Amino acid sequence: MSLDQRLQTTSLTIRADERVVLLGASGAGKTTLIKLCNGSLQPSRGALQWRGQPLKRLPRHERRSIGTFWQDLRLVEELSVVQNINSGALGRHGLIWALRNLLGVLEKDACLAVMQEVHLNPSLLKRAVTELSGGQRQRVALARLLRQSPELVLADEPLSALDPVIARDVLDTLLSLPGCLISLHRPDLIHRFERVLGLRNGALVLDAAPDMISKTQLEWLYGRS
Amino acid sequence: MVVRTFVKPALPLLTLLPGLCLIPVVAILVRDGHGGGLPLLIQFAQGAVQPSFDPTLLKSLWQGLQITGVTAVLSWAISSGLGLIFGFLGSRTLWRTVLGTPWPAVLVRRLLSPFRAIHELIWGLLLLQVYGLNAWVAIAAIVIPYSALMARVLADQIDCHDSPALPVLQGSGGLAMAVLLTAVFPAVFASIKHHIGHRLDCALRSALILGVFGLGGLGTDLMLSLQSLQFRDMWSGLWLLAIAMVLLDFILQTIPRRPRIGFVVGIALVLLVVWSASLNLDLSWPSGSFGSVFSGLVADRNAATAALFEINWGAAIGSTLLITLMASCIATAVPPLLLLLSPSQSSLRLQSLIWAALRLVPTPLTALLLLVMAKPSLPLAALALGLHHSGVMGRVLMKDIRETGFGSAQILERSGATVRMSWLYGPLAEVSRSYLAYASYRCDVILRDTVVVGIVGSAGLGWQLIDALSSFHWWLVAWLVLAFIVLTLCGETITDQLQQRLNCKAVGL
């Protein structure tokens, strides 16, 4: 199946300081849109731009301004908590810094600060990520994202399989960043965003402020009416 | 901001750090080097693109390859059968299921360990002294360590598999062997099949090495060409070998996907063995006995003590360990360093070619080629050994990275990291655990292989052993073999612990 069959969005603009939620039933094209936005998928037609520049040819300092919170976390299993968190800062440093990070604890205070923000116990700093619980691993991924200091965060169903307390913490942290595009299966949370995008069968069918959206529209989005 | 550094290298860095060893090795080689051999090296390089097509030579090389092939196939087939039998007998799971105690497995493993600790070359030279030049000597030299090695790997595979169905089937009252065959064997069958297939490749290399040391086949032809500086002739043999290895690799990869081809290949291999009757290959049963050796040992008991104090053991063992250490560092670090030097999907193919070329040339020939440029030394022996094994490590790294995929590198690149950093934190980091586990296993192999390059370093146990064998100094041979067994078993114990710490068991290839 080609990409244009999965997603037929014609034109979409997202401001870097906007908090946007992406809704739609499974298979509607949410993940495809997120992957297109972070450049891990290329569109079969059309173009993607970030601040007027083609996404594919962004310079290094611009690439790091878009961060992604992956559903499967994508931690480096062979590294410790601090090394994983520091890997978020690779976009700001050179190879020597990267090698030093692999040798020991680097910029410990900066790591502790983001760990505190995501409620991660500082004693876990040097622990291998393989030894952590699911919730702790989620927070490490979040801390790595904060360490990257992106201007726009893309997140694909970040709250799935999380208990309510952790889910609330994760969402709070993501919303504390300047801008975000988050795909969710939680219509009850749309009031926390400034803009709602709705996808159905690969087409963008809804683009409005949360208070302009009715319950019927949401039910139609999920194919119930 | 407070910056504190605790020196505790992460796994991806551990794959690169052994590369520091290259600095002293290269420095010593530069110190010991001489420009006199440069024209010879140029001739060697030219020989690669201008191999000889002399029909008489090609016929001789083809026959050499057939002899090497038949030796490899026969030794592989026999060692696979024996390895399977001893592998089952060495499995703790089997004895726990049958008798309720694992001690017979421990006994079998202990009894087999000295046989696998001795390199096939040592077995070859020992048997050569007793039985003279005979094809069965080369075959037995490979069969003895290979059977023991395969038995250990198979037993480990069976024991590592924690089958949840095992207690259920045991509870159903089935026969112990039937329970084991039902619950465990299907699960480990694929890896056992893969391992047995891979041993054919190893057997071909071992047969080649034995040939280099005079036991016939293509190895002997290559050695004679090199000694007479006929590089074009040598390259004809190397290209022939390369074609054979590529074909073998293709067959081994195709068989699991298309078993019919496997059947055809099996028939072809049998025909090859039958055809070997027409080759200049002495497959008559060898005459001779160990009696002549044992009588020499028993006749003069004082000779045992005298032989024990004849050599400087500290220096011999020390230099063997030093060669092992340096070669292991080179073999481990060179592939990831080259990967980071040119980190792209397209360059992986070129890198694979480099690793294949390094595997192609047998270690003693690499050492002799390096000797053209520098004086004999431990670093030179280590470099020859290390480069050959980096060919094997490189293949493992390429395979692991291709299987893992490049998604992680792309993601890191999208977040602003440079390409090199992305590969360091992405694909290399992902495969580093299994790569290091395999490297630790490779150290054992390198320790055993020091005997092959001992002669180049003019030091170490390998050189002493070859010297003692040449002078029929049986007591010294016995002590040296014992030293090799102890060293190899100590090495295995250490690498086993390393693999446990890495929480990853390397499948012995």
XYZ file of C-alpha atoms in Angstrom:
734
model
C 0.000 0.000 0.000
C 1.496 3.319 -0.955
C 1.636 6.215 1.453
C -0.901 8.307 -0.384
C -3.379 5.498 0.146
C -2.691 5.612 3.864
C -2.829 9.371 4.138
C -4.474 11.811 1.754
C -3.925 15.026 3.685
C -3.680 17.863 1.191
C -2.412 20.737 3.281
C -1.665 21.130 6.955
C 0.223 23.799 8.861
C 1.181 23.510 12.516
C 2.721 26.381 14.453
C 5.755 25.592 16.602
C 4.023 27.011 19.704
C 0.742 25.166 19.199
C -0.541 22.256 21.263
C -2.306 19.971 18.842
C -4.038 16.660 19.464
C -4.501 14.120 16.704
C -7.565 11.891 16.933
C -8.854 9.029 14.834
C -9.684 5.348 14.915
C -6.977 2.735 14.548
C -5.686 2.700 10.970
C -6.902 6.255 10.295
C -3.329 7.403 9.501
C -2.196 9.009 12.792
C 1.111 7.137 13.017
C 1.797 7.799 9.331
C 1.294 11.522 9.867
C 3.606 11.553 12.903
C 6.267 9.609 10.990
C 5.986 11.996 8.058
C 6.392 14.955 10.386
C 9.590 13.618 11.969
C 11.049 12.552 8.647
C 11.147 8.827 9.292
C 8.726 8.369 6.376
C 8.904 10.153 3.045
C 5.689 11.222 1.306
C 5.069 9.678 -2.112
C 3.855 13.072 -3.288
C 3.995 16.634 -2.038
C 6.468 18.289 0.308
C 7.021 18.752 4.032
C 8.573 21.913 5.367
C 9.789 23.152 8.725
C 10.088 26.919 8.983
C 10.084 27.209 5.207
C 12.855 24.642 4.636
C 12.342 21.150 3.196
C 12.193 18.677 6.078
C 14.485 16.273 4.227
C 17.327 18.793 3.988
C 17.127 20.468 7.380
C 20.460 21.576 8.833
C 21.567 19.897 12.069
C 20.485 22.721 14.423
C 17.002 22.698 12.909
C 16.639 18.909 13.032
C 17.119 18.897 16.790
C 14.257 21.388 17.204
C 11.791 18.572 16.403
C 11.663 15.825 19.006
C 9.712 12.583 18.957
C 8.335 10.578 21.849
C 8.059 7.063 20.474
C 5.390 4.638 21.541
C 7.998 1.866 21.871
C 10.359 4.350 23.611
C 13.401 3.364 21.506
C 15.891 3.475 24.351
C 19.437 2.206 23.785
C 19.201 -0.958 25.891
C 22.984 -1.286 26.198
C 23.382 2.089 27.946
C 22.665 3.412 31.420
C 19.903 5.852 32.364
C 22.194 8.881 32.251
C 23.768 7.866 28.954
C 20.323 7.415 27.427
C 19.197 10.795 28.714
C 22.353 12.436 27.387
C 21.789 10.873 23.988
C 19.019 13.452 23.618
C 21.743 16.113 23.512
C 23.759 14.494 20.703
C 22.411 17.101 18.281
C 24.269 19.843 20.165
C 27.643 18.114 20.504
C 30.457 16.460 18.584
C 31.832 12.917 18.395
C 34.289 13.418 21.274
C 31.404 14.371 23.564
C 29.511 11.305 22.387
C 32.513 9.087 23.204
C 32.953 10.743 26.619
C 29.293 10.109 27.374
C 29.895 6.418 26.697
C 32.834 6.492 29.101
C 31.000 7.802 32.153
C 28.566 10.299 33.591
C 28.610 13.568 31.711
C 26.803 16.801 32.626
C 25.293 15.125 35.623
C 23.436 18.215 36.858
C 21.651 18.726 33.557
C 20.568 15.085 33.650
C 19.417 15.321 37.261
C 17.367 18.400 36.410
C 15.401 16.620 33.681
C 15.101 13.512 35.849
C 13.515 15.669 38.520
C 11.100 17.123 35.975
C 9.859 13.664 35.033
C 9.806 12.422 38.666
C 12.587 9.918 38.144
C 14.565 8.941 41.237
C 18.145 10.359 41.003
C 19.524 7.112 42.437
C 18.712 5.476 39.096
C 21.239 7.684 37.311
C 23.810 4.984 36.620
C 21.404 2.051 36.446
C 21.103 0.093 33.192
C 17.782 0.823 31.486
C 17.156 -2.905 31.177
C 16.783 -3.035 34.965
C 13.969 -0.464 35.070
C 10.229 -0.979 35.240
C 7.974 -0.025 32.333
C 6.963 3.267 33.951
C 10.563 4.189 34.742
C 11.627 3.466 31.187
C 8.823 5.719 29.957
C 10.180 8.517 32.130
C 13.742 7.979 30.887
C 12.469 8.405 27.317
C 10.687 11.555 28.410
C 13.811 12.872 30.148
C 15.808 12.230 26.968
C 13.258 14.270 25.061
C 13.554 17.142 27.558
C 17.354 16.956 27.283
C 16.967 17.479 23.547
C 14.981 20.688 24.289
C 12.883 20.507 21.136
C 10.534 23.278 20.080
C 7.993 20.876 18.640
C 7.270 17.474 20.138
C 5.697 14.700 18.138
C 4.212 11.853 20.127
C 2.465 8.744 18.891
C -0.011 7.460 21.468
C 2.279 8.227 24.415
C -0.334 7.340 27.039
C -1.240 3.880 25.829
C -0.567 1.104 28.356
C 0.154 3.596 31.150
C -1.546 3.756 34.515
C -3.565 6.956 35.102
C -0.976 8.612 37.364
C 1.950 8.101 34.999
C -0.257 9.010 32.025
C -1.125 12.336 33.647
C 2.558 13.039 34.428
C 3.646 12.211 30.897
C 0.970 14.416 29.361
C 1.778 17.299 31.733
C 5.435 17.115 30.731
C 4.688 16.981 27.028
C 2.320 19.943 27.318
C 4.943 21.936 29.214
C 7.040 22.070 26.051
C 6.573 24.955 23.568
C 4.573 23.029 20.982
C 3.356 19.527 20.330
C 1.470 17.220 17.988
C 0.217 14.251 19.968
C -1.859 11.373 18.710
C -4.276 10.039 21.319
C -7.135 7.614 21.750
C -8.522 9.787 24.567
C -11.216 12.257 23.351
C -11.793 13.167 27.046
C -8.427 14.970 27.093
C -8.940 17.293 24.116
C -9.716 20.256 26.333
C -6.056 20.325 27.349
C -5.069 21.204 23.779
C -5.530 24.297 21.636
C -6.356 22.526 18.399
C -7.853 19.183 17.434
C -7.067 17.357 14.198
C -9.254 14.422 13.212
C -8.292 11.728 10.717
C -10.680 9.244 9.150
C -9.620 6.677 6.531
C -6.444 8.620 5.803
C -8.182 11.965 5.256
C -8.046 15.055 7.452
C -11.704 15.551 8.254
C -11.558 17.692 11.375
C -9.515 20.770 12.275
C -10.981 22.936 15.038
C -10.576 24.262 18.570
C -11.698 21.786 21.274
C -14.714 23.797 22.373
C -16.029 23.818 18.802
C -16.212 20.033 18.597
C -19.379 18.157 19.426
C -19.781 14.689 20.860
C -21.445 13.573 17.629
C -18.427 14.668 15.614
C -16.142 12.647 17.860
C -18.362 9.575 17.569
C -18.399 9.940 13.769
C -14.603 10.203 13.826
C -14.436 6.822 15.486
C -16.967 5.409 13.036
C -19.870 5.043 15.431
C -22.366 7.005 13.408
C 27.268 23.291 35.666
C 29.248 20.602 37.468
C 30.815 18.111 35.107
C 31.936 14.862 36.683
C 33.218 11.853 34.894
C 33.237 8.306 36.200
C 35.288 6.069 33.965
C 32.970 3.198 33.167
C 32.906 2.525 29.443
C 29.540 1.615 27.963
C 29.226 -1.451 25.736
C 29.472 0.351 22.372
C 32.680 2.022 23.555
C 34.050 -1.339 24.694
C 33.941 -2.501 21.091
C 36.218 0.406 20.107
C 38.616 0.725 23.060
C 40.674 -2.398 22.204
C 41.690 -0.438 19.110
C 44.184 1.454 21.305
C 46.294 -1.677 21.019
C 46.914 -0.798 17.368
C 49.066 2.171 18.415
C 51.951 0.168 19.987
C 51.577 -2.626 17.407
C 51.909 -0.231 14.479
C 54.717 1.687 16.240
C 56.748 -1.508 16.715
C 56.095 -2.631 13.160
C 57.271 0.754 11.859
C 60.382 0.448 14.036
C 61.087 -3.083 12.794
C 60.034 -2.403 9.226
C 62.297 -2.233 6.215
C 61.567 -0.934 2.730
C 63.266 -3.896 1.063
C 60.090 -5.902 0.894
C 58.024 -3.204 -0.784
C 58.655 -4.408 -4.373
C 57.593 -7.894 -3.283
C 54.394 -6.566 -1.780
C 53.680 -4.643 -4.977
C 54.237 -7.876 -6.914
C 51.850 -9.627 -4.544
C 49.197 -6.950 -5.122
C 49.717 -7.134 -8.890
C 49.280 -10.901 -8.723
C 45.715 -10.364 -7.526
C 44.695 -8.791 -10.833
C 47.019 -10.891 -12.992
C 46.716 -14.461 -11.724
C 48.365 -17.238 -13.696
C 46.197 -19.211 -16.120
C 48.809 -21.865 -16.892
C 46.763 -25.053 -17.555
C 49.218 -27.322 -15.706
C 49.131 -25.062 -12.669
C 45.354 -24.759 -12.735
C 45.012 -28.541 -12.928
C 47.330 -28.934 -9.957
C 45.464 -26.269 -7.960
C 42.115 -27.845 -8.819
C 43.346 -31.210 -7.532
C 44.661 -29.465 -4.415
C 41.267 -27.873 -3.861
C 39.573 -31.258 -4.306
C 41.866 -32.841 -1.722
C 41.199 -29.979 0.692
C 37.468 -30.238 -0.058
C 37.309 -33.998 0.500
C 39.316 -33.686 3.722
C 36.972 -30.938 4.907
C 33.748 -32.746 3.950
C 34.776 -36.076 5.491
C 36.041 -34.494 8.696
C 32.946 -32.294 8.914
C 30.562 -35.228 8.388
C 32.280 -37.455 10.956
C 32.684 -34.676 13.526
C 29.044 -33.625 13.098
C 27.857 -37.166 13.861
C 30.161 -37.558 16.839
C 29.397 -34.027 18.001
C 25.664 -34.750 17.999
C 26.125 -37.945 20.038
C 28.498 -36.380 22.562
C 26.435 -33.192 22.591
C 23.413 -35.138 23.816
C 25.543 -37.062 26.301
C 27.026 -33.802 27.597
C 23.633 -32.199 28.115
C 22.650 -31.648 31.746
C 19.001 -31.476 30.734
C 19.197 -34.998 29.271
C 20.672 -36.580 32.381
C 18.389 -34.623 34.686
C 15.445 -35.963 32.703
C 16.774 -39.531 32.556
C 18.487 -40.030 35.917
C 17.440 -36.984 37.883
C 21.072 -35.841 38.246
C 23.357 -33.928 35.874
C 26.709 -35.463 36.958
C 27.187 -37.787 33.925
C 26.941 -34.690 31.728
C 29.596 -32.953 33.819
C 31.808 -36.033 33.449
C 31.361 -36.154 29.663
C 32.122 -32.435 29.383
C 35.269 -32.750 31.530
C 36.486 -35.753 29.516
C 35.986 -33.961 26.219
C 37.553 -30.649 27.206
C 41.239 -31.652 26.612
C 40.370 -32.866 23.118
C 38.920 -29.522 22.063
C 41.639 -27.533 23.836
C 44.284 -28.779 21.417
C 44.370 -27.057 18.043
C 43.821 -29.207 14.963
C 47.317 -28.282 13.783
C 48.842 -29.809 16.935
C 46.734 -32.912 16.463
C 47.834 -32.999 12.824
C 51.529 -32.704 13.612
C 51.285 -35.255 16.453
C 49.458 -37.795 14.299
C 51.816 -37.094 11.422
C 54.758 -38.131 13.601
C 53.038 -41.399 14.497
C 51.276 -42.433 11.294
C 53.180 -40.561 8.589
C 51.596 -38.651 5.706
C 48.092 -40.017 5.177
C 44.732 -38.414 4.390
C 43.192 -39.896 7.548
C 45.760 -38.014 9.627
C 44.421 -34.685 8.371
C 40.827 -35.879 8.762
C 41.396 -37.181 12.307
C 43.261 -33.984 13.225
C 40.116 -32.003 12.409
C 37.598 -34.566 13.681
C 39.026 -34.819 17.214
C 38.786 -31.144 18.288
C 35.738 -30.420 16.134
C 33.684 -33.258 17.631
C 34.507 -32.104 21.146
C 33.834 -28.453 20.279
C 30.557 -29.233 18.563
C 29.510 -31.446 21.474
C 30.049 -28.564 23.877
C 28.117 -26.089 21.729
C 25.209 -28.505 21.210
C 25.086 -29.410 24.891
C 25.043 -25.691 25.775
C 22.262 -25.057 23.267
C 20.139 -27.840 24.758
C 20.847 -26.739 28.335
C 20.214 -23.055 27.611
C 16.729 -23.771 26.327
C 14.294 -23.492 29.175
C 11.307 -25.412 27.888
C 8.072 -24.712 29.780
C 6.644 -27.906 28.264
C 9.332 -30.145 29.774
C 7.800 -30.592 33.253
C 4.344 -30.979 31.703
C 5.473 -33.824 29.424
C 7.490 -35.400 32.231
C 4.389 -35.333 34.368
C 2.472 -37.132 31.637
C 4.723 -40.153 32.175
C 6.533 -40.135 28.831
C 9.921 -41.774 28.332
C 12.738 -39.407 29.276
C 14.344 -39.463 25.834
C 10.960 -39.048 24.114
C 10.107 -36.140 26.396
C 13.421 -34.464 25.603
C 13.074 -34.995 21.872
C 9.558 -33.544 21.950
C 10.028 -30.618 24.327
C 13.578 -29.450 23.693
C 14.994 -30.726 20.418
C 12.535 -28.970 18.036
C 13.282 -25.652 19.738
C 17.058 -25.956 19.396
C 17.027 -27.766 16.037
C 17.358 -24.584 13.945
C 20.412 -23.297 15.807
C 22.009 -26.759 15.835
C 21.446 -27.030 12.080
C 22.938 -23.589 11.579
C 25.961 -24.462 13.686
C 26.583 -27.760 11.900
C 26.361 -25.959 8.561
C 28.839 -23.362 9.674
C 31.342 -26.015 10.788
C 31.776 -27.025 7.126
C 33.173 -23.576 6.430
C 35.496 -23.945 9.443
C 36.554 -27.448 8.349
C 37.550 -26.083 4.946
C 39.767 -23.463 6.605
C 41.281 -26.028 8.961
C 42.042 -28.389 6.063
C 43.718 -25.463 4.335
C 45.868 -24.673 7.402
C 46.912 -28.325 7.710
C 47.890 -28.155 4.049
C 50.055 -25.100 4.713
C 51.955 -27.198 7.244
C 52.528 -29.994 4.730
C 49.493 -32.256 5.041
C 48.562 -31.818 1.373
C 45.849 -30.051 -0.603
C 45.517 -26.458 -1.700
C 47.225 -25.156 1.454
C 50.449 -26.906 0.458
C 50.234 -25.434 -3.056
C 49.700 -21.924 -1.673
C 52.613 -22.286 0.728
C 54.953 -23.545 -2.008
C 53.935 -20.662 -4.299
C 54.580 -18.132 -1.548
C 57.924 -19.647 -0.577
C 59.083 -19.465 -4.180
C 57.634 -15.921 -4.469
C 55.337 -16.979 -7.326
C 52.587 -14.550 -6.384
C 50.637 -14.956 -9.628
C 50.457 -18.717 -9.023
C 49.469 -18.065 -5.433
C 46.675 -15.757 -6.502
C 45.330 -18.363 -8.931
C 44.943 -20.633 -5.902
C 43.457 -17.859 -3.767
C 40.878 -16.950 -6.401
C 39.968 -20.619 -6.756
C 39.565 -20.791 -2.994
C 37.492 -17.588 -2.994
C 35.108 -19.059 -5.581
C 34.806 -22.250 -3.505
C 34.107 -20.239 -0.327
C 31.517 -18.006 -1.993
C 29.796 -21.105 -3.402
C 29.854 -22.772 0.000
C 28.465 -19.653 1.660
C 25.709 -19.458 -0.949
C 24.850 -23.130 -0.451
C 24.773 -22.798 3.339
C 22.473 -19.783 3.081
C 20.214 -21.410 0.489
C 19.721 -24.809 2.169
C 17.524 -23.532 5.044
C 15.269 -21.695 2.582
C 15.160 -24.374 -0.135
C 15.735 -27.876 1.239
C 15.535 -29.439 -2.258
C 18.755 -27.663 -3.184
C 20.186 -29.032 0.058
C 19.369 -32.546 -1.136
C 21.070 -31.927 -4.498
C 24.102 -30.481 -2.725
C 24.194 -33.504 -0.421
C 24.276 -35.848 -3.431
C 26.996 -33.704 -5.017
C 29.078 -33.894 -1.843
C 28.728 -37.687 -1.755
C 29.790 -37.861 -5.425
C 32.750 -35.625 -4.587
C 33.825 -38.031 -1.875
C 33.374 -41.055 -4.194
C 35.297 -39.258 -6.893
C 38.102 -38.677 -4.432
C 39.157 -42.291 -5.027
C 40.620 -41.060 -8.308
C 42.521 -38.280 -6.542
C 46.061 -38.456 -5.314
C 44.669 -38.895 -1.839
C 45.872 -41.765 0.312
C 42.725 -42.939 2.077
C 44.166 -46.339 3.030
C 44.021 -46.984 6.755
C 47.264 -45.673 8.275
C 49.764 -47.987 9.927
C 51.758 -46.985 12.984
C 51.060 -46.755 16.649
C 51.461 -44.503 19.594
C 53.610 -47.290 21.057
C 56.749 -45.807 19.568
C 55.992 -42.494 21.236
C 54.975 -43.989 24.587
C 58.009 -46.268 24.699
C 60.185 -43.201 24.223
C 58.355 -41.485 27.067
C 58.558 -44.404 29.507
C 62.156 -45.404 28.734
C 63.759 -42.431 30.426
C 61.739 -41.029 33.297
C 64.386 -38.497 34.251
C 63.853 -36.928 30.847
C 60.441 -35.745 32.032
C 61.902 -33.545 34.731
C 64.716 -32.425 32.480
C 62.251 -31.393 29.775
C 60.160 -29.527 32.308
C 63.048 -27.231 33.174
C 64.369 -26.978 29.649
C 62.432 -23.918 28.595
C 61.536 -20.641 30.229
C 57.837 -21.285 30.873
C 57.137 -17.779 32.085
C 58.419 -16.237 28.866
C 56.745 -18.846 26.646
C 53.343 -18.577 28.317
C 53.666 -14.795 28.671
C 54.386 -14.300 24.990
C 51.529 -16.646 24.026
C 49.143 -14.626 26.189
C 50.527 -11.369 24.811
C 49.958 -12.501 21.221
C 46.423 -13.600 22.211
C 45.678 -10.275 23.888
C 46.977 -8.129 21.041
C 45.336 -10.262 18.339
C 42.003 -10.281 20.224
C 42.098 -6.495 20.577
C 42.828 -6.055 16.869
C 40.167 -8.557 15.821
C 37.543 -6.966 18.079
C 38.189 -3.288 17.370
C 39.008 -3.147 13.662
C 35.477 -3.945 12.330
C 33.608 -1.340 14.455
C 36.339 1.236 13.768
C 35.993 0.722 10.024
C 32.214 0.848 10.400
C 32.407 4.257 12.084
C 34.979 5.444 9.580
C 32.470 4.957 6.802
C 29.019 4.727 8.376
C 26.521 4.161 5.607
C 24.373 1.341 4.334
C 26.091 1.429 0.946
C 29.575 0.996 2.442
C 28.539 -2.184 4.274
C 28.917 -4.157 1.040
C 32.484 -2.917 0.560
C 33.275 -3.677 4.186
C 31.900 -7.200 3.770
C 34.300 -7.689 0.850
C 37.233 -6.551 3.011
C 36.281 -9.036 5.758
C 35.889 -11.823 3.207
C 39.373 -11.063 1.808
C 40.914 -11.153 5.295
C 39.265 -14.510 6.004
C 40.397 -15.903 2.685
C 44.174 -15.815 3.253
C 45.249 -18.384 5.879
C 46.960 -16.834 8.919
C 50.435 -18.336 8.324
C 50.453 -16.883 4.810
C 49.384 -13.453 6.099
C 52.204 -13.683 8.634
C 54.736 -14.610 5.969
C 53.547 -11.712 3.805
C 53.976 -9.317 6.722
C 57.455 -10.762 7.285
C 58.413 -9.415 3.887
C 58.024 -5.921 5.336
C 59.195 -6.295 8.931
C 61.343 -8.377 11.251
C 59.697 -11.250 13.160
C 58.155 -10.071 16.395
C 55.218 -10.706 18.688
C 53.223 -7.707 17.345
C 53.714 -9.009 13.800
C 52.397 -12.435 14.779
C 49.511 -10.753 16.612
C 48.698 -8.546 13.622
C 48.590 -11.556 11.272
C 46.336 -13.441 13.657
C 44.242 -10.374 14.488
C 43.638 -9.431 10.856
C 42.461 -12.931 9.986
C 40.078 -13.032 12.938
C 38.875 -9.481 12.273
C 37.600 -10.986 9.012
C 35.436 -13.326 11.077
C 34.413 -10.595 13.543
C 33.633 -8.252 10.645
C 31.284 -10.801 9.144
C 29.508 -11.196 12.493
C 29.180 -7.406 12.860
C 27.814 -6.929 9.342
C 25.301 -9.752 9.814
C 24.129 -8.432 13.200
C 23.749 -4.882 11.912
C 21.829 -5.964 8.815
C 19.501 -8.053 10.993
C 19.001 -5.214 13.515
C 18.315 -2.629 10.818
C 19.210 1.014 10.448
C 16.075 2.587 11.931
C 17.818 3.726 15.112
C 20.515 5.572 13.132
C 17.889 7.339 11.042
C 15.988 8.412 14.151
C 19.112 9.834 15.805
C 20.043 11.642 12.606
C 16.589 13.210 12.515
C 17.160 14.569 16.024
C 20.303 16.390 14.884
C 23.096 13.910 15.646
C 25.854 13.516 13.055
C 25.921 10.352 10.935
C 28.886 8.919 12.866
C 27.258 9.581 16.257
C 24.009 8.114 15.007
C 25.714 4.862 14.045
C 27.645 4.772 17.325
C 24.515 5.236 19.451
C 22.247 3.383 17.044
C 23.186 0.166 15.202
C 26.597 -0.304 16.885
C 25.119 0.168 20.364
C 22.299 -2.252 19.592
C 24.608 -5.061 18.503
C 27.432 -4.338 20.970
C 26.298 -6.840 23.614
C 26.135 -9.831 21.294
C 29.238 -8.634 19.446
C 31.297 -8.477 22.661
C 29.966 -11.856 23.770
C 31.115 -13.285 20.458
C 34.468 -11.467 20.772
C 35.039 -13.113 24.153
C 34.403 -16.511 22.568
C 36.755 -15.554 19.736
C 39.562 -14.940 22.281
C 39.472 -18.681 23.038
C 39.831 -19.477 19.353
C 42.673 -16.974 19.013
C 44.467 -18.507 22.005
C 44.295 -21.899 20.311
C 45.394 -20.334 17.010
C 48.580 -18.839 18.489
C 50.191 -22.164 17.678
C 49.745 -21.366 13.980
C 51.691 -18.090 14.131
C 54.085 -19.077 16.911
C 56.737 -19.739 14.342
C 56.546 -16.143 13.087
C 56.926 -14.564 16.477
C 59.754 -17.013 17.196
C 58.349 -17.164 20.682
C 55.483 -18.604 22.622
C 54.288 -22.132 23.205
C 53.406 -22.683 19.535
C 56.938 -22.143 18.336
C 58.345 -24.302 21.139
C 55.890 -27.067 20.294
C 56.687 -27.125 16.589
C 60.394 -27.115 17.475
C 59.953 -29.989 19.962
C 57.923 -32.007 17.458
C 60.590 -31.549 14.782
C 63.249 -32.888 17.148
C 61.045 -35.782 18.466
C 61.455 -34.407 21.998
C 58.344 -36.200 23.256
C 58.506 -35.187 26.889
C 58.717 -31.530 25.969
C 55.863 -32.076 23.510
C 53.812 -33.631 26.322
C 54.480 -30.723 28.706
C 53.723 -28.154 26.022
C 50.461 -29.849 25.048
C 49.524 -29.948 28.728
C 50.310 -26.244 29.037
C 48.112 -25.529 26.020
C 45.254 -27.546 27.520
C 45.482 -25.723 30.862
C 45.720 -22.305 29.187
C 42.787 -22.967 26.854
C 40.573 -24.297 29.638
C 41.453 -21.312 31.873
C 40.668 -19.026 28.923
C 37.313 -20.756 28.393
C 36.422 -20.339 32.056
C 37.217 -16.616 31.939
C 35.294 -16.008 28.709
C 32.339 -18.018 30.031
C 32.198 -15.654 33.001
C 32.522 -12.656 30.686
C 29.582 -13.912 28.645
C 27.562 -14.398 31.817
C 28.352 -10.810 32.815
C 27.277 -9.646 29.389
C 24.149 -11.720 29.886
C 24.598 -13.065 26.391
C 25.806 -16.481 25.331
C 27.828 -16.473 22.124
C 26.999 -19.332 19.828
C 30.367 -20.821 19.056
C 31.021 -20.403 15.351
